[in-house]
Coordinates of C-alpha atoms in Angstrom, one line a residue:
Chain A
M1 CA 114.3 130.1 92.4
A2 CA 113.7 127.6 89.8
L3 CA 112.2 124.3 91.0
T4 CA 114.3 121.2 90.7
S5 CA 112.8 118.5 88.8
A6 CA 112.4 116.3 92.0
A7 CA 110.3 119.1 93.6
F8 CA 108.3 119.9 90.5
A9 CA 107.5 116.2 90.1
A10 CA 106.3 116.1 93.7
T11 CA 103.7 118.8 92.9
I12 CA 102.2 117.0 89.9
A13 CA 99.4 114.6 91.0
P14 CA 99.0 111.2 89.3
G15 CA 96.7 111.0 86.2
F16 CA 95.2 107.5 84.7
H17 CA 96.8 104.5 86.6
D18 CA 96.0 102.4 83.6
P19 CA 96.0 104.9 80.6
V20 CA 95.3 102.4 77.6
F21 CA 92.2 101.1 79.1
Q22 CA 91.0 104.0 81.3
S23 CA 91.1 106.4 78.2
Q24 CA 89.4 103.8 76.1
A25 CA 86.5 103.5 78.7
T26 CA 86.4 107.5 79.1
F27 CA 86.3 107.7 75.3
R28 CA 83.4 105.3 74.7
A29 CA 81.5 107.0 77.5
V30 CA 82.0 110.5 75.8
L31 CA 81.4 108.8 72.3
E32 CA 78.0 107.5 73.3
A33 CA 77.1 110.7 75.2
L34 CA 77.6 112.7 72.2
A35 CA 75.9 110.1 69.9
E36 CA 72.9 110.0 72.1
P37 CA 72.5 113.5 73.5
G38 CA 70.9 113.8 77.0
G39 CA 71.9 110.3 77.8
E40 CA 74.0 110.0 81.0
R41 CA 77.3 108.0 80.7
A42 CA 79.5 106.8 83.7
V43 CA 83.0 107.9 83.8
D44 CA 85.4 106.7 86.2
G45 CA 87.1 110.1 87.1
I46 CA 90.6 111.1 88.1
A47 CA 90.2 111.6 91.8
T48 CA 93.8 113.0 92.3
A49 CA 93.3 115.7 89.5
P50 CA 94.1 119.1 91.3
A51 CA 91.2 121.0 92.3
P52 CA 89.1 122.8 91.1
L53 CA 89.6 120.5 88.0
S54 CA 86.8 118.0 88.5
P55 CA 87.7 114.4 88.2
V56 CA 85.5 113.8 85.5
A57 CA 86.7 116.6 83.5
A58 CA 90.3 115.6 84.2
A59 CA 89.5 111.9 82.8
V60 CA 88.0 113.5 79.5
I61 CA 90.7 116.0 78.9
A62 CA 93.5 113.2 79.6
T63 CA 91.6 110.9 77.1
L64 CA 91.4 113.3 74.3
A65 CA 94.1 115.9 74.5
D66 CA 97.7 115.7 73.6
F67 CA 100.3 117.9 71.9
E68 CA 98.4 118.4 68.7
T69 CA 95.4 119.9 70.7
T70 CA 95.4 123.3 72.3
V71 CA 93.4 123.7 75.7
W72 CA 91.7 126.8 77.2
R73 CA 91.0 127.0 80.9
D74 CA 88.7 129.4 82.6
A75 CA 90.0 131.8 85.4
A76 CA 89.4 129.5 88.1
L77 CA 91.4 126.7 86.5
L78 CA 94.5 128.9 85.7
T79 CA 96.6 127.5 88.6
P80 CA 100.1 126.4 88.4
E81 CA 99.2 123.0 89.8
I82 CA 96.6 122.5 87.0
E83 CA 99.0 124.0 84.4
A84 CA 101.7 121.3 85.5
W85 CA 99.3 118.5 85.6
L86 CA 97.8 119.2 81.9
A87 CA 101.4 119.8 80.6
F88 CA 102.6 116.6 82.3
H89 CA 99.7 114.4 81.4
T90 CA 98.6 115.6 78.1
G91 CA 101.5 117.9 76.7
A92 CA 98.7 120.2 75.2
P93 CA 99.6 123.7 74.8
A94 CA 97.7 126.1 76.9
V95 CA 96.0 129.0 74.9
L96 CA 94.6 132.2 76.5
D97 CA 92.3 133.0 73.5
P98 CA 89.2 130.9 73.6
A99 CA 89.1 131.3 69.6
H100 CA 92.2 129.3 69.3
A101 CA 91.1 126.3 71.5
A102 CA 90.5 122.7 70.4
F103 CA 89.3 122.0 73.9
A104 CA 88.0 124.3 76.7
L105 CA 87.7 123.5 80.2
V106 CA 85.2 125.3 82.2
S107 CA 84.8 124.8 86.0
A108 CA 82.5 127.6 86.9
S109 CA 79.5 128.2 84.6
P110 CA 79.4 132.1 85.5
D111 CA 82.9 132.5 84.0
C112 CA 81.8 130.7 80.8
P113 CA 82.3 133.1 77.8
D114 CA 79.7 133.3 75.1
F115 CA 79.9 130.2 73.0
A116 CA 80.7 132.4 70.0
E117 CA 83.9 133.4 71.5
F118 CA 85.3 129.8 70.9
A119 CA 86.5 128.5 67.6
L120 CA 83.4 127.7 65.6
G121 CA 85.1 126.1 62.7
T122 CA 84.3 127.1 59.1
D123 CA 81.8 126.1 56.6
V124 CA 84.4 124.0 54.9
D125 CA 85.7 122.5 57.8
P126 CA 83.4 122.8 60.7
S127 CA 85.0 120.1 62.7
T128 CA 87.8 122.6 63.6
S129 CA 85.4 124.0 66.3
T130 CA 86.1 123.8 70.2
T131 CA 85.1 121.1 72.2
L132 CA 83.7 122.6 75.5
I133 CA 84.1 120.4 78.7
L134 CA 81.9 122.1 81.1
R135 CA 81.6 121.3 84.7
V136 CA 78.2 120.9 86.2
D137 CA 76.8 120.0 89.6
G138 CA 74.9 117.0 88.4
F139 CA 71.9 115.3 86.5
G140 CA 68.6 114.2 87.5
E141 CA 68.0 117.5 89.5
G142 CA 68.1 121.3 88.7
R143 CA 66.5 122.8 85.7
G144 CA 64.7 120.8 83.0
F145 CA 65.3 120.7 79.3
R146 CA 63.6 119.0 76.4
L147 CA 66.1 118.0 73.6
A148 CA 65.5 116.6 70.1
G149 CA 67.7 115.9 67.1
P150 CA 70.0 113.3 65.8
G151 CA 70.8 110.6 68.5
I152 CA 67.3 111.1 70.0
D153 CA 64.2 109.1 69.1
G154 CA 61.7 111.8 69.3
T155 CA 62.4 113.9 72.3
R156 CA 64.2 113.5 75.6
E157 CA 63.8 115.3 78.6
V158 CA 66.8 116.0 81.1
T159 CA 67.7 117.9 84.2
I160 CA 70.9 119.4 84.7
A161 CA 72.1 121.2 87.9
G162 CA 74.7 124.0 87.9
A163 CA 74.6 124.6 84.1
P164 CA 74.8 128.3 83.0
A165 CA 71.5 130.0 83.5
D166 CA 71.1 130.9 79.9
L167 CA 72.1 127.4 78.6
A168 CA 69.0 127.0 76.2
E169 CA 69.6 130.5 74.8
R170 CA 73.4 129.8 74.2
L171 CA 72.9 126.3 72.5
T172 CA 70.0 127.7 70.2
A173 CA 72.2 130.3 68.9
N174 CA 75.1 127.8 68.5
R175 CA 72.6 125.4 66.5
A176 CA 71.6 128.3 64.2
L177 CA 75.4 128.4 63.1
F178 CA 75.1 124.7 61.9
P179 CA 77.3 123.3 60.5
R180 CA 79.6 125.5 62.5
G181 CA 79.3 125.6 66.1
I182 CA 80.9 124.2 69.5
D183 CA 80.2 120.7 71.1
L184 CA 79.5 120.7 74.6
I185 CA 80.5 117.7 76.9
L186 CA 79.0 118.3 80.5
A187 CA 81.0 116.9 83.1
G188 CA 79.0 115.8 86.2
P189 CA 80.3 114.3 89.4
T190 CA 80.5 110.6 88.2
S191 CA 79.3 111.0 84.5
V192 CA 79.1 113.0 81.4
M193 CA 76.3 114.1 79.2
G194 CA 76.7 115.2 75.5
L195 CA 75.1 118.2 73.9
P196 CA 76.6 118.3 70.3
R197 CA 75.9 121.3 68.0
T198 CA 73.1 119.1 66.3
T199 CA 70.8 119.2 69.2
H200 CA 67.6 121.4 69.5
I201 CA 67.1 122.6 73.1
E202 CA 64.4 124.2 75.0
E203 CA 64.1 125.0 78.7
I204 CA 61.0 123.4 80.4
R205 CA 59.6 126.0 82.7
Chain B
M1 CA 81.1 83.4 70.2
T2 CA 85.0 82.9 70.9
A3 CA 85.8 84.0 74.2
P4 CA 88.6 86.8 74.7
I5 CA 92.2 85.4 74.6
K6 CA 95.5 86.8 75.9
P7 CA 96.7 89.1 73.1
A8 CA 100.0 88.4 71.5
E9 CA 102.8 90.1 73.3
G10 CA 104.7 93.1 71.9
Y11 CA 101.6 94.9 70.5
A12 CA 99.9 98.1 71.8
F13 CA 96.2 97.0 72.6
A14 CA 94.4 97.0 69.2
Y15 CA 97.6 97.5 67.4
L16 CA 97.6 101.4 67.3
D17 CA 99.9 103.6 69.5
E18 CA 97.8 105.7 72.1
Q19 CA 98.4 109.1 70.2
T20 CA 97.0 107.5 67.1
K21 CA 93.9 106.5 68.7
R22 CA 93.5 109.9 70.5
M23 CA 93.8 111.5 67.0
I24 CA 91.1 109.1 65.6
R25 CA 89.0 109.4 68.5
R26 CA 88.7 113.2 68.3
A27 CA 87.9 112.9 64.6
I28 CA 85.2 110.4 65.6
L29 CA 83.6 112.7 68.0
K30 CA 83.5 115.5 65.5
A31 CA 82.0 113.2 63.0
V32 CA 79.3 112.3 65.3
A33 CA 78.7 116.0 66.1
I34 CA 78.2 116.9 62.5
P35 CA 76.4 113.8 60.9
G36 CA 77.3 113.1 57.3
H37 CA 80.4 115.6 57.2
Q38 CA 83.8 114.1 56.4
V39 CA 86.1 114.9 59.0
P40 CA 89.9 114.5 57.8
F41 CA 92.2 112.4 60.0
A42 CA 95.9 111.4 59.7
A43 CA 95.4 107.8 58.7
R44 CA 98.3 105.7 59.3
D45 CA 99.7 102.9 57.3
M46 CA 98.3 99.8 58.5
P47 CA 99.7 96.1 57.8
M48 CA 97.4 95.7 55.0
P49 CA 97.1 97.3 51.6
Y50 CA 94.7 100.2 50.8
G51 CA 91.4 98.7 49.6
W52 CA 91.4 96.1 52.3
G53 CA 89.8 98.0 55.0
T54 CA 92.4 100.2 56.5
G55 CA 90.1 103.1 57.3
G56 CA 87.4 100.5 59.1
I57 CA 90.1 98.8 60.9
Q58 CA 91.6 102.2 62.3
V59 CA 88.1 103.2 63.3
T60 CA 87.5 99.8 65.0
A61 CA 91.0 99.9 66.8
A62 CA 90.2 103.4 68.2
I63 CA 87.0 102.3 69.7
L64 CA 87.6 98.7 70.8
G65 CA 87.9 97.9 74.4
P66 CA 88.4 94.6 76.2
A67 CA 84.6 93.9 76.8
D68 CA 83.7 94.2 73.2
V69 CA 82.5 91.3 71.0
L70 CA 83.7 91.9 67.3
K71 CA 82.0 90.7 64.2
V72 CA 83.7 91.3 60.9
I73 CA 81.8 90.8 57.6
D74 CA 82.9 91.1 53.9
Q75 CA 79.8 91.5 51.6
G76 CA 77.7 90.0 54.3
A77 CA 80.0 86.8 54.8
D78 CA 81.8 86.1 58.0
D79 CA 84.1 83.7 56.2
T80 CA 85.7 85.4 53.3
T81 CA 89.5 86.4 53.3
N82 CA 89.1 89.9 54.4
A83 CA 86.6 89.3 57.3
V84 CA 88.8 86.3 58.5
S85 CA 91.9 88.3 58.5
I86 CA 90.6 91.4 60.1
R87 CA 88.9 89.2 62.9
A88 CA 92.1 87.3 63.5
F89 CA 94.0 90.8 63.6
F90 CA 91.9 91.8 66.5
Q91 CA 92.0 88.7 68.3
K92 CA 95.7 88.7 68.1
T93 CA 96.3 92.4 68.8
A94 CA 93.5 93.1 71.3
G95 CA 92.4 89.5 72.4
V96 CA 88.8 90.5 72.1
A97 CA 86.0 88.1 71.7
V98 CA 84.8 87.5 68.3
T99 CA 81.4 86.3 66.9
T100 CA 79.7 85.6 63.7
R101 CA 76.3 86.3 65.2
T102 CA 75.1 89.8 64.6
S103 CA 73.0 89.7 67.8
E104 CA 75.9 88.8 70.1
A105 CA 78.2 91.6 68.6
T106 CA 78.9 95.0 70.1
V107 CA 81.0 96.2 67.2
V108 CA 80.6 95.0 63.6
Q109 CA 83.1 96.2 61.1
T110 CA 81.9 95.6 57.6
R111 CA 82.7 95.7 53.9
H112 CA 79.7 96.7 51.8
R113 CA 76.9 95.3 53.8
I114 CA 74.5 96.1 56.8
P115 CA 73.6 92.8 58.6
E116 CA 69.9 91.6 57.8
K117 CA 69.1 91.5 61.4
P118 CA 68.1 94.8 62.5
L119 CA 70.9 96.3 64.7
V120 CA 69.9 97.7 68.2
A121 CA 70.9 100.3 70.6
G122 CA 74.4 100.0 71.8
Q123 CA 75.9 98.3 68.7
T124 CA 78.4 100.1 66.7
L125 CA 78.7 99.4 62.7
V126 CA 81.9 100.4 61.3
Y127 CA 82.1 100.7 57.5
Q128 CA 85.2 100.2 55.3
V129 CA 85.0 103.0 52.8
P130 CA 87.0 103.1 49.7
I131 CA 85.8 106.4 48.3
P132 CA 84.1 108.8 50.9
E133 CA 83.2 111.6 48.6
P134 CA 79.9 111.2 46.8
L135 CA 80.7 113.9 44.3
R136 CA 84.1 112.6 43.3
F137 CA 83.2 111.4 40.0
L138 CA 80.9 114.4 39.4
E139 CA 83.9 116.8 40.3
P140 CA 87.3 115.5 40.7
R141 CA 88.9 118.3 42.6
E142 CA 88.8 118.1 46.3
T143 CA 89.1 121.7 46.8
E144 CA 85.7 122.2 44.9
T145 CA 83.9 119.3 46.5
R146 CA 84.6 120.6 50.0
V147 CA 83.3 124.0 48.9
M148 CA 80.1 122.4 47.3
H149 CA 79.5 120.6 50.7
A150 CA 80.0 123.8 52.6
L151 CA 77.3 125.6 50.3
A152 CA 75.1 122.5 50.3
D153 CA 75.4 122.8 46.5
Y154 CA 74.2 119.3 45.3
G155 CA 72.7 120.4 42.1
L156 CA 75.4 118.3 40.1
M157 CA 74.2 115.2 41.8
H158 CA 70.6 115.7 41.1
V159 CA 71.6 116.4 37.4
K160 CA 73.4 113.1 37.4
L161 CA 70.5 111.2 38.9
Y162 CA 68.1 112.9 36.4
E163 CA 70.5 111.9 33.2
D164 CA 70.2 108.2 34.6
I165 CA 66.4 108.7 34.2
A166 CA 66.6 110.3 30.8
T167 CA 69.1 107.5 29.5
H168 CA 67.7 104.4 31.4
G169 CA 64.3 105.3 32.3
H170 CA 65.1 104.9 36.1
I171 CA 68.0 105.8 38.4
A172 CA 70.6 103.2 37.5
K173 CA 72.8 103.5 40.7
T174 CA 72.5 100.2 42.6
Y175 CA 75.2 100.6 45.1
A176 CA 77.1 103.5 47.0
Y177 CA 73.6 105.1 46.2
P178 CA 73.8 108.7 47.6
V179 CA 71.9 109.6 50.7
K180 CA 71.3 113.0 52.4
V181 CA 71.8 113.2 56.3
E182 CA 69.4 115.1 58.4
G183 CA 68.4 117.3 55.2
R184 CA 72.0 118.8 55.1
Y185 CA 75.0 116.6 53.8
V186 CA 74.9 114.4 50.9
M187 CA 76.9 111.3 51.8
D188 CA 78.3 108.4 50.3
P189 CA 77.0 105.1 52.2
S190 CA 80.2 103.3 51.0
P191 CA 79.5 100.5 48.4
I192 CA 76.6 98.8 50.1
P193 CA 73.8 97.7 47.9
K194 CA 71.0 100.3 47.5
F195 CA 68.9 97.4 49.2
D196 CA 70.6 98.3 52.5
N197 CA 70.2 102.2 52.3
P198 CA 66.8 102.1 54.3
K199 CA 68.4 100.2 57.3
M200 CA 70.6 103.4 57.8
H201 CA 67.6 105.6 58.4
M202 CA 66.8 106.2 62.0
S203 CA 68.9 103.0 63.0
P204 CA 69.1 102.5 66.9
A205 CA 72.9 101.6 66.2
L206 CA 75.8 104.2 66.1
Q207 CA 77.2 104.0 62.4
L208 CA 80.8 105.1 61.8
F209 CA 82.6 105.2 58.5
G210 CA 86.5 105.0 57.8
A211 CA 88.3 105.9 54.7
G212 CA 92.1 105.1 55.2
R213 CA 93.5 106.1 51.7
E214 CA 91.3 109.0 51.5
K215 CA 91.9 109.8 55.2
R216 CA 88.2 110.7 56.1
I217 CA 86.0 109.8 58.9
Y218 CA 82.3 110.1 59.1
A219 CA 79.3 109.1 61.2
L220 CA 75.6 108.8 61.6
P221 CA 74.5 108.9 65.2
P222 CA 71.7 106.7 66.2
F223 CA 68.2 107.9 65.3
T224 CA 69.5 110.2 62.2
R225 CA 67.4 110.8 59.4
V226 CA 68.8 109.3 56.2
A227 CA 67.0 109.7 52.9
S228 CA 68.1 108.2 49.6
L229 CA 68.1 110.8 46.9
D230 CA 65.3 110.7 44.5
F231 CA 62.5 112.7 42.7
E232 CA 58.9 113.0 43.4
D233 CA 58.0 111.2 40.1
H234 CA 60.9 108.8 40.5
P235 CA 60.9 107.6 44.1
F236 CA 63.8 105.5 45.5
E237 CA 63.2 102.0 45.1
R238 CA 64.7 99.2 47.1
T239 CA 66.0 96.2 44.9
R240 CA 63.8 93.2 44.8
F241 CA 64.4 89.6 44.1
E242 CA 62.3 87.4 41.9
A243 CA 63.3 84.1 43.6
P244 CA 63.6 83.4 47.4
C245 CA 67.1 82.2 48.7
A246 CA 67.7 78.8 47.4
L247 CA 69.1 77.6 50.9
C248 CA 67.0 79.2 53.5
G249 CA 63.8 80.4 51.4
A250 CA 64.3 84.0 52.8
T251 CA 62.4 86.5 50.6
D252 CA 63.3 89.7 52.4
A253 CA 67.3 89.4 52.2
Y254 CA 69.7 90.6 49.7
L255 CA 70.8 87.8 47.6
D256 CA 74.0 86.8 45.6
E257 CA 74.0 85.2 42.2
V258 CA 76.0 82.0 42.2
V259 CA 76.8 80.0 39.0
I260 CA 76.4 76.4 39.5
D261 CA 77.2 74.6 36.2
D262 CA 78.4 75.3 32.7
R263 CA 74.9 75.3 31.2
G264 CA 73.7 78.6 32.6
G265 CA 72.5 77.2 35.9
R266 CA 72.5 79.5 38.8
M267 CA 71.2 79.9 42.3
F268 CA 70.3 82.9 44.3
V269 CA 71.5 82.7 48.0
C270 CA 71.7 85.3 51.0
S271 CA 74.7 87.4 51.1
D272 CA 74.4 87.6 54.9
T273 CA 75.9 84.2 56.0
D274 CA 74.8 84.4 59.7
H275 CA 71.1 85.5 58.5
C276 CA 71.1 82.4 56.2
E277 CA 72.5 80.0 58.7
T278 CA 70.3 81.1 61.6
R279 CA 67.4 80.6 59.3
R280 CA 68.3 77.3 58.3
Q281 CA 68.8 76.4 61.9
E282 CA 65.2 77.6 62.5
G283 CA 64.1 74.9 60.1
H284 CA 63.6 77.2 57.0
R285 CA 64.4 75.4 53.7
G286 CA 65.2 76.7 50.3
A287 CA 64.6 75.0 47.0
L288 CA 68.3 73.9 46.6
L289 CA 69.1 72.8 50.2
G290 CA 70.1 69.2 50.5
D291 CA 69.8 67.0 53.4
I292 CA 72.7 65.6 55.3
P293 CA 73.3 62.1 54.2
E294 CA 72.3 59.4 57.0
E295 CA 75.9 58.4 57.4
A296 CA 77.3 61.7 58.0
R297 CA 75.0 62.5 60.7
S298 CA 76.5 62.2 64.1

């Protein structure tokens, strides 16, 4: 039986309560995060977003996605509630092939496909690559990494909990494709960290 | 600084609709991720003609928030038509605080200058760009220049600079002097004087470039290596001035030439009005700075 519109609406949780200013604040946090890789930027997450979509990842996708952008989700996020929430709040078409994704939402690191399976852009237009929004457990604990590249004065050391075990290898392979490659936004519990394709990364063991 | 005001009713915050802002924001993020690469974006018609900063104003509108303090300069001056109009535009549509002081601003929109006062971390410089393609006058076809960037094929640019040396004895380009970003992309820094080029290198501030007519956005994240193109035996040289600023005596600033009579008299004054005023307030005096008449002092 098809849902009535009232019943359907009741299943969709709210998004931003103040879309103009919350999306502006979230955008500036993401902009600073990508401009200064490894820096942590606070984001006011959307607490009402349907689990397991994290509040911070929900805020980032609600800020950036719309009818012009395709969104890919990992298996854990393929729920009807999240489908309806994204459709209502962003209007972004869902895709199942990561190579066609403008944005990718990854909630569980073990489920994250190889970065090379996403859109990598072309040499002529490398900006058409996927922006990956990866949920992590937090910053300031977990495994340590040393970062260098544009946006960093010298080197910067960060710790990330709950990232893919082979994050450094994945990003090094991604770096080798420059100017092609994906860009990574790590969504922690209350903040974001950016790891664009330009960043050199090595794990500190 | 002029405090925030209530924006005029009937406007979306900072003029642009939310979908346009999202589209521009996505372009800015990719531009930051690929320093020096020109990202296409769907520039909108703005309530001003092309050539008056429609690219810069769209970038500013997409990043601006209520807590920002905006400074707008045109050739270094806060009080010229373009700067005054754009400042008033954002006061009216976004209600943001505005300033002429470089040190107070969080966002500086600029036409053709970088402020003399070094920018600091947390500040964003938004350039108005007329022609974003550094190879445009060497290769008119966009299809070709995009492939040249893809292949990092910049031989033609070096030939052009070499021909300058062969003809004039030095690289004759004095503004929009091409730079190479992180050893990869050759980028047009917009028509800033080459005097300002070294300020882009490893700047702690975020630099965003918007070209409205040409529909391109590009960026330099903070602490990005920016090298002005040159040759080992003809290294890049910054413009030097023979005389100090006639009003504030500055010897390290970019100067404008001003004709002051019909007998060939001229003076050189700082192009950056905030820099010049700040120095005068600090007591620096140039050769032509007069005294305020006794009766005019309050």
